[in-house]
Short mmCIF file of N, CA and C in Angstrom, two decimals:
data_model
loop_
_atom_site.label_atom_id
_atom_site.label_comp_id
_atom_site.label_asym_id
_atom_site.label_seq_id
_atom_site.Cartn_x
_atom_site.Cartn_y
_atom_site.Cartn_z
N UNK A 1 0.68 -0.75 -0.13
CA UNK A 1 -0.10 -0.03 0.17
C UNK A 1 0.76 0.86 -0.09
N UNK A 2 0.35 2.41 -0.58
CA UNK A 2 1.33 3.09 -1.36
C UNK A 2 0.67 4.22 -0.03
N UNK A 3 1.54 5.46 0.95
CA UNK A 3 0.74 6.06 1.64
C UNK A 3 2.24 7.32 1.35
N UNK A 4 2.01 8.25 0.75
CA UNK A 4 2.98 9.71 0.05
C UNK A 4 2.75 10.19 1.47
N UNK A 5 1.82 10.61 2.71
CA UNK A 5 2.11 11.75 3.30
C UNK A 5 3.10 10.53 4.72
N UNK A 6 3.53 9.33 4.79
CA UNK A 6 4.47 8.75 5.61
C UNK A 6 5.42 8.38 4.98
N UNK A 7 5.97 8.96 3.67
CA UNK A 7 7.46 9.09 3.36
C UNK A 7 8.10 10.12 4.23
N UNK A 8 9.37 9.81 4.84
CA UNK A 8 10.36 10.68 5.21
C UNK A 8 11.87 11.02 4.44
N UNK A 9 11.90 11.98 4.81
CA UNK A 9 13.86 12.04 4.14
C UNK A 9 14.22 12.70 5.64
N UNK A 10 15.91 12.11 5.05
CA UNK A 10 16.85 11.99 5.61
C UNK A 10 17.95 12.67 5.35
N UNK A 11 18.55 13.19 5.73
CA UNK A 11 20.41 14.36 5.03
C UNK A 11 22.02 13.03 5.58
N UNK A 12 21.54 12.58 4.92
CA UNK A 12 23.23 12.17 4.77
C UNK A 12 24.32 13.03 3.91
N UNK A 13 25.65 13.17 5.07
CA UNK A 13 26.52 13.47 4.54
C UNK A 13 27.70 12.61 3.48
N UNK A 14 28.50 13.17 3.14
CA UNK A 14 28.68 12.56 2.24
C UNK A 14 29.76 11.47 3.11
N UNK A 15 30.29 10.51 2.39
CA UNK A 15 30.39 9.63 2.54
C UNK A 15 29.61 8.18 3.03
N UNK A 16 28.30 8.96 3.97
CA UNK A 16 27.82 7.90 5.04
C UNK A 16 26.79 6.68 3.59
N UNK A 17 26.81 7.23 2.88
CA UNK A 17 25.65 6.28 2.18
C UNK A 17 26.21 5.31 1.54
N UNK A 18 27.35 5.00 1.78
CA UNK A 18 28.37 3.44 1.44
C UNK A 18 28.31 2.50 2.94
N UNK A 19 28.61 3.60 4.08
CA UNK A 19 28.56 2.81 4.81
C UNK A 19 27.53 2.77 5.29
N UNK A 20 26.21 3.09 5.36
CA UNK A 20 24.63 2.04 5.46
C UNK A 20 24.93 1.36 4.83
N UNK A 21 24.76 1.08 2.96
CA UNK A 21 25.15 0.11 2.44
C UNK A 21 25.35 -0.75 3.06
N UNK A 22 26.78 -0.79 3.01
CA UNK A 22 27.29 -1.96 3.74
C UNK A 22 26.77 -2.88 4.85
N UNK A 23 26.43 -1.81 5.91
CA UNK A 23 25.71 -2.10 6.78
C UNK A 23 24.31 -2.97 6.40
N UNK A 24 23.87 -2.52 5.62
CA UNK A 24 22.43 -3.40 4.99
C UNK A 24 23.14 -4.63 4.40
N UNK A 25 23.92 -4.78 3.90
CA UNK A 25 24.86 -5.96 2.73
C UNK A 25 24.91 -7.27 4.08
N UNK A 26 25.71 -6.10 5.15
CA UNK A 26 26.05 -6.85 6.16
C UNK A 26 25.08 -7.78 6.71
N UNK A 27 24.10 -7.38 7.12
CA UNK A 27 23.35 -8.17 7.86
C UNK A 27 22.05 -9.09 7.12
N UNK A 28 22.02 -8.03 6.00
CA UNK A 28 20.99 -9.29 5.21
C UNK A 28 21.95 -10.66 4.90
N UNK A 29 23.28 -10.29 4.27
CA UNK A 29 23.84 -12.05 4.20
C UNK A 29 24.17 -12.40 5.12
N UNK A 30 24.42 -11.70 6.53
CA UNK A 30 24.45 -12.92 7.69
C UNK A 30 23.39 -13.29 8.38
N UNK A 31 21.98 -12.47 7.79
CA UNK A 31 20.96 -13.77 8.31
C UNK A 31 20.35 -14.92 6.63
N UNK A 32 21.16 -14.60 5.74
CA UNK A 32 20.78 -15.41 4.95
C UNK A 32 21.55 -16.57 5.02
N UNK A 33 22.57 -16.73 5.42
CA UNK A 33 23.29 -17.92 6.04
C UNK A 33 22.60 -19.13 6.51
N UNK A 34 23.43 -20.37 5.93
CA UNK A 34 22.12 -21.17 6.58
C UNK A 34 22.39 -21.75 8.28
N UNK A 35 22.74 -21.17 8.64
CA UNK A 35 22.51 -21.44 10.31
C UNK A 35 21.72 -20.94 10.86
N UNK A 36 21.68 -19.53 10.09
CA UNK A 36 20.73 -18.22 10.49
C UNK A 36 19.17 -18.17 10.53
N UNK A 37 18.13 -18.43 11.33
CA UNK A 37 16.94 -18.39 11.04
C UNK A 37 16.34 -16.89 11.07
N UNK A 38 16.08 -16.69 10.16
CA UNK A 38 15.47 -15.00 10.50
C UNK A 38 13.99 -14.79 10.52
N UNK A 39 14.05 -13.50 11.90
CA UNK A 39 11.94 -13.90 12.03
C UNK A 39 11.09 -13.10 11.13
N UNK A 40 10.40 -14.09 11.25
CA UNK A 40 9.35 -13.35 9.69
C UNK A 40 9.02 -11.76 9.76
N UNK A 41 9.05 -10.47 10.62
CA UNK A 41 9.81 -9.37 10.64
C UNK A 41 10.55 -9.18 9.85
N UNK A 42 12.14 -9.67 9.59
CA UNK A 42 13.22 -9.78 8.97
C UNK A 42 12.84 -10.04 7.97
N UNK A 43 12.22 -11.25 7.25
CA UNK A 43 11.56 -11.39 5.86
C UNK A 43 11.43 -10.87 5.44
N UNK A 44 10.43 -10.52 5.75
CA UNK A 44 9.38 -9.44 5.29
C UNK A 44 9.94 -8.07 4.91
N UNK A 45 11.00 -7.91 5.53
CA UNK A 45 11.37 -6.26 5.26
C UNK A 45 12.86 -6.40 4.12
N UNK A 46 13.13 -8.10 4.12
CA UNK A 46 14.32 -8.39 3.03
C UNK A 46 13.93 -7.34 1.54
N UNK A 47 12.67 -6.74 1.09
CA UNK A 47 12.74 -6.23 -0.19
C UNK A 47 12.50 -4.90 -0.12
N UNK A 48 12.18 -3.98 0.92
CA UNK A 48 12.95 -3.16 1.51
C UNK A 48 13.92 -2.49 1.98
N UNK A 49 15.11 -3.43 2.20
CA UNK A 49 16.24 -3.02 2.53
C UNK A 49 16.59 -3.45 1.64
N UNK A 50 16.77 -4.11 0.11
CA UNK A 50 16.87 -4.69 -1.13
C UNK A 50 17.18 -3.11 -1.94
N UNK A 51 15.63 -2.28 -1.78
CA UNK A 51 15.42 -1.04 -2.27
C UNK A 51 16.25 -0.26 -2.05
N UNK A 52 16.34 0.19 -0.36
CA UNK A 52 17.24 1.32 -0.18
C UNK A 52 18.68 0.87 -0.54
N UNK A 53 19.57 -0.49 -0.12
CA UNK A 53 20.23 -0.33 -0.39
C UNK A 53 20.63 -0.49 -1.58
N UNK A 54 20.06 -0.33 -2.75
CA UNK A 54 20.67 -0.33 -3.99
C UNK A 54 20.37 1.19 -4.32
N UNK A 55 19.66 2.37 -3.64
CA UNK A 55 19.13 3.65 -3.98
C UNK A 55 20.85 3.74 -3.40
N UNK A 56 21.13 3.67 -1.80
CA UNK A 56 22.54 3.66 -1.48
C UNK A 56 23.55 3.80 -2.02
N UNK A 57 23.93 1.89 -2.80
CA UNK A 57 25.15 1.69 -3.88
C UNK A 57 24.83 3.03 -5.24
N UNK A 58 24.07 3.19 -5.72
CA UNK A 58 23.98 4.16 -6.17
C UNK A 58 24.65 5.29 -5.91
N UNK A 59 23.63 5.58 -5.20
CA UNK A 59 24.50 7.38 -4.51
C UNK A 59 26.49 6.88 -4.21
N UNK A 60 26.59 5.93 -3.71
CA UNK A 60 27.87 5.72 -3.42
C UNK A 60 29.00 5.47 -4.45
N UNK A 61 28.30 5.32 -5.34
CA UNK A 61 29.28 5.24 -6.87
C UNK A 61 29.43 6.66 -7.48
N UNK A 62 28.24 6.87 -6.99
CA UNK A 62 28.57 9.20 -8.08
C UNK A 62 29.16 10.07 -6.70
N UNK A 63 29.69 9.30 -5.48
CA UNK A 63 30.82 9.93 -4.83
C UNK A 63 31.73 9.65 -5.10
N UNK A 64 32.41 8.64 -5.11
CA UNK A 64 33.26 8.12 -5.45
C UNK A 64 33.82 8.04 -6.84
N UNK A 65 32.97 8.91 -7.83
CA UNK A 65 33.52 9.45 -9.24
C UNK A 65 33.26 10.34 -9.37
N UNK A 66 33.38 11.23 -8.57
CA UNK A 66 32.65 12.60 -8.39
C UNK A 66 34.05 13.33 -8.78
N UNK A 67 33.94 14.50 -9.55
CA UNK A 67 34.83 15.33 -9.69
C UNK A 67 34.87 16.51 -9.41
N UNK A 68 35.64 17.47 -8.70
CA UNK A 68 35.30 18.49 -8.36
C UNK A 68 34.86 18.46 -6.60
N UNK A 69 35.01 19.78 -6.86
CA UNK A 69 34.34 20.08 -5.11
C UNK A 69 33.12 19.86 -4.48
N UNK A 70 33.21 18.73 -3.27
CA UNK A 70 32.15 18.32 -2.82
C UNK A 70 31.24 19.76 -3.12
N UNK A 71 29.37 18.88 -2.98
CA UNK A 71 28.71 20.00 -2.89
C UNK A 71 28.74 20.86 -1.08
N UNK A 72 27.49 21.37 -1.17
CA UNK A 72 27.51 22.40 0.29
C UNK A 72 26.61 21.14 1.28
N UNK A 73 25.68 21.53 0.68
CA UNK A 73 23.85 20.56 1.61
C UNK A 73 24.23 18.89 1.04
N UNK A 74 23.61 18.13 2.36
CA UNK A 74 24.27 16.94 2.24
C UNK A 74 23.22 16.90 1.64
N UNK A 75 23.55 15.53 1.01
CA UNK A 75 22.27 14.29 0.35
C UNK A 75 20.91 14.19 0.70
N UNK A 76 20.04 14.77 0.08
CA UNK A 76 18.42 14.28 1.21
C UNK A 76 17.51 12.41 0.27
N UNK A 77 18.31 11.56 1.41
CA UNK A 77 17.53 10.18 0.87
C UNK A 77 16.19 10.10 1.15
N UNK A 78 15.18 9.53 0.03
CA UNK A 78 13.86 9.45 1.07
C UNK A 78 13.14 8.37 1.17
N UNK A 79 12.51 8.02 2.23
CA UNK A 79 12.83 6.82 2.26
C UNK A 79 10.74 6.64 2.84
N UNK A 80 10.39 5.30 2.24
CA UNK A 80 9.26 5.22 2.28
C UNK A 80 9.04 4.58 3.47
N UNK A 81 7.86 4.38 3.98
CA UNK A 81 7.19 4.50 6.08
C UNK A 81 7.77 2.73 6.14
N UNK A 82 8.18 1.72 5.21
CA UNK A 82 8.14 0.43 5.24
C UNK A 82 9.44 0.67 5.40
N UNK A 83 10.32 1.29 4.05
CA UNK A 83 12.08 0.71 4.48
C UNK A 83 12.57 1.63 5.60
N UNK A 84 11.86 2.84 6.45
CA UNK A 84 12.10 3.19 8.18
C UNK A 84 12.45 2.10 8.68
N UNK A 85 10.75 1.73 8.59
CA UNK A 85 10.61 0.11 9.89
C UNK A 85 12.00 -0.64 9.47
N UNK A 86 11.95 -0.65 8.82
CA UNK A 86 12.93 -2.38 7.56
C UNK A 86 14.69 -1.48 8.55
N UNK A 87 14.17 -0.67 8.98
CA UNK A 87 16.01 -0.09 8.49
C UNK A 87 15.79 0.02 10.31
N UNK A 88 14.78 0.53 10.92
CA UNK A 88 14.63 0.32 12.51
C UNK A 88 14.83 -1.12 13.03
N UNK A 89 14.39 -2.15 12.10
CA UNK A 89 14.87 -3.47 12.82
C UNK A 89 16.03 -3.69 12.69
N UNK A 90 17.09 -3.45 11.39
CA UNK A 90 18.01 -4.04 11.75
C UNK A 90 19.19 -2.64 12.46
N UNK A 91 19.51 -2.15 13.24
CA UNK A 91 20.03 -1.01 13.48
C UNK A 91 20.67 -1.95 14.53
N UNK A 92 20.15 -2.31 15.15
CA UNK A 92 20.78 -2.85 16.58
C UNK A 92 21.62 -3.42 15.94
N UNK A 93 21.82 -4.84 14.63
CA UNK A 93 22.55 -5.70 14.46
C UNK A 93 24.24 -4.60 13.36
N UNK A 94 23.27 -3.88 13.34
CA UNK A 94 24.57 -3.34 12.10
C UNK A 94 24.95 -1.37 12.74
N UNK A 95 25.59 -1.93 14.03
CA UNK A 95 25.93 -0.75 14.62
C UNK A 95 26.72 0.55 13.62
N UNK A 96 27.80 -0.75 12.37
CA UNK A 96 28.85 0.27 11.55
C UNK A 96 28.43 1.59 10.78
N UNK A 97 27.09 1.10 10.47
CA UNK A 97 26.81 3.22 9.55
C UNK A 97 26.58 3.82 10.11
N UNK A 98 27.19 4.38 11.49
CA UNK A 98 27.85 5.18 12.26
C UNK A 98 26.68 6.69 12.11
N UNK A 99 26.75 7.45 11.85
CA UNK A 99 25.58 8.80 11.96
C UNK A 99 24.21 8.77 11.59
N UNK A 100 24.50 7.58 10.22
CA UNK A 100 23.25 7.36 9.78
C UNK A 100 21.89 7.20 10.58
N UNK A 101 22.42 6.35 11.31
CA UNK A 101 21.27 5.77 12.43
C UNK A 101 20.74 6.64 12.91
N UNK A 102 20.98 7.47 14.03
CA UNK A 102 20.90 8.64 14.31
C UNK A 102 19.35 9.64 13.78
N UNK A 103 20.49 9.70 12.62
CA UNK A 103 19.11 10.57 11.35
C UNK A 103 17.73 9.14 11.20
N UNK A 104 18.22 8.41 11.12
CA UNK A 104 16.83 7.36 10.77
C UNK A 104 16.41 7.17 12.03
N UNK A 105 16.54 6.97 13.48
CA UNK A 105 15.74 7.54 14.79
C UNK A 105 14.85 8.53 14.24
N UNK A 106 15.81 9.68 14.07
CA UNK A 106 15.41 10.58 14.55
C UNK A 106 13.43 11.16 13.57
N UNK A 107 13.54 10.95 12.27
CA UNK A 107 12.50 10.62 11.62
C UNK A 107 11.97 9.50 11.97
N UNK A 108 12.30 8.61 12.87
CA UNK A 108 11.11 7.18 13.12
C UNK A 108 10.32 7.69 13.90
N UNK A 109 10.55 9.05 14.69
CA UNK A 109 9.78 9.66 15.86
C UNK A 109 8.27 10.01 14.65
N UNK A 110 8.66 11.05 14.36
CA UNK A 110 7.59 11.14 13.18
C UNK A 110 6.40 10.31 12.72
N UNK A 111 7.05 9.02 12.67
CA UNK A 111 6.19 7.64 12.79
C UNK A 111 5.57 7.11 13.33
N UNK A 112 6.24 7.70 14.95
CA UNK A 112 5.06 6.68 15.94
C UNK A 112 3.86 6.59 16.42
N UNK A 113 2.83 7.76 15.78
CA UNK A 113 1.33 7.98 15.56
C UNK A 113 0.97 6.65 14.80
N UNK A 114 1.68 6.33 13.66
CA UNK A 114 1.06 5.50 12.23
C UNK A 114 1.85 3.55 12.68
N UNK A 115 2.85 4.15 13.34
CA UNK A 115 3.60 2.21 13.25
C UNK A 115 4.06 2.14 14.57
N UNK A 116 3.89 0.92 14.85
CA UNK A 116 4.36 0.44 15.88
C UNK A 116 5.81 0.00 16.10
N UNK A 117 6.96 0.18 16.34
CA UNK A 117 7.72 0.01 16.28
C UNK A 117 8.36 -0.79 17.53
N UNK A 118 7.60 -1.26 18.72
CA UNK A 118 8.57 -1.81 19.62
C UNK A 118 8.74 -3.23 19.05
N UNK A 119 9.69 -3.89 19.38
CA UNK A 119 9.93 -5.52 18.74
C UNK A 119 9.51 -6.35 19.74
N UNK A 120 8.62 -6.20 20.85
CA UNK A 120 8.28 -7.27 21.82
C UNK A 120 8.07 -8.61 20.93
#
């Protein structure tokens, strides 16, 4: 279901896209290895995580092949509500993403009225 009024935007400084993409990839690879048994919530979040990872890798490629001065404004990443929820499911398993998790947690506060992020 598409709910555009719940979409969120986060600001990623230069280099954060690659770190976040690697953190997502690390969690997904670890969850798909044979001894691991991912939870149902994590299995349902694989699709949104792959979408976010693809956009982050594209941005990382642009940053790596950029010529000239760096832009002054940070890059704005648009996240759908299910992508924010999927990222919040894995943030404890992948702390290597650095400052990007703080931005994701900040925008998740805008969604607490609509989405229950409690992991009980």
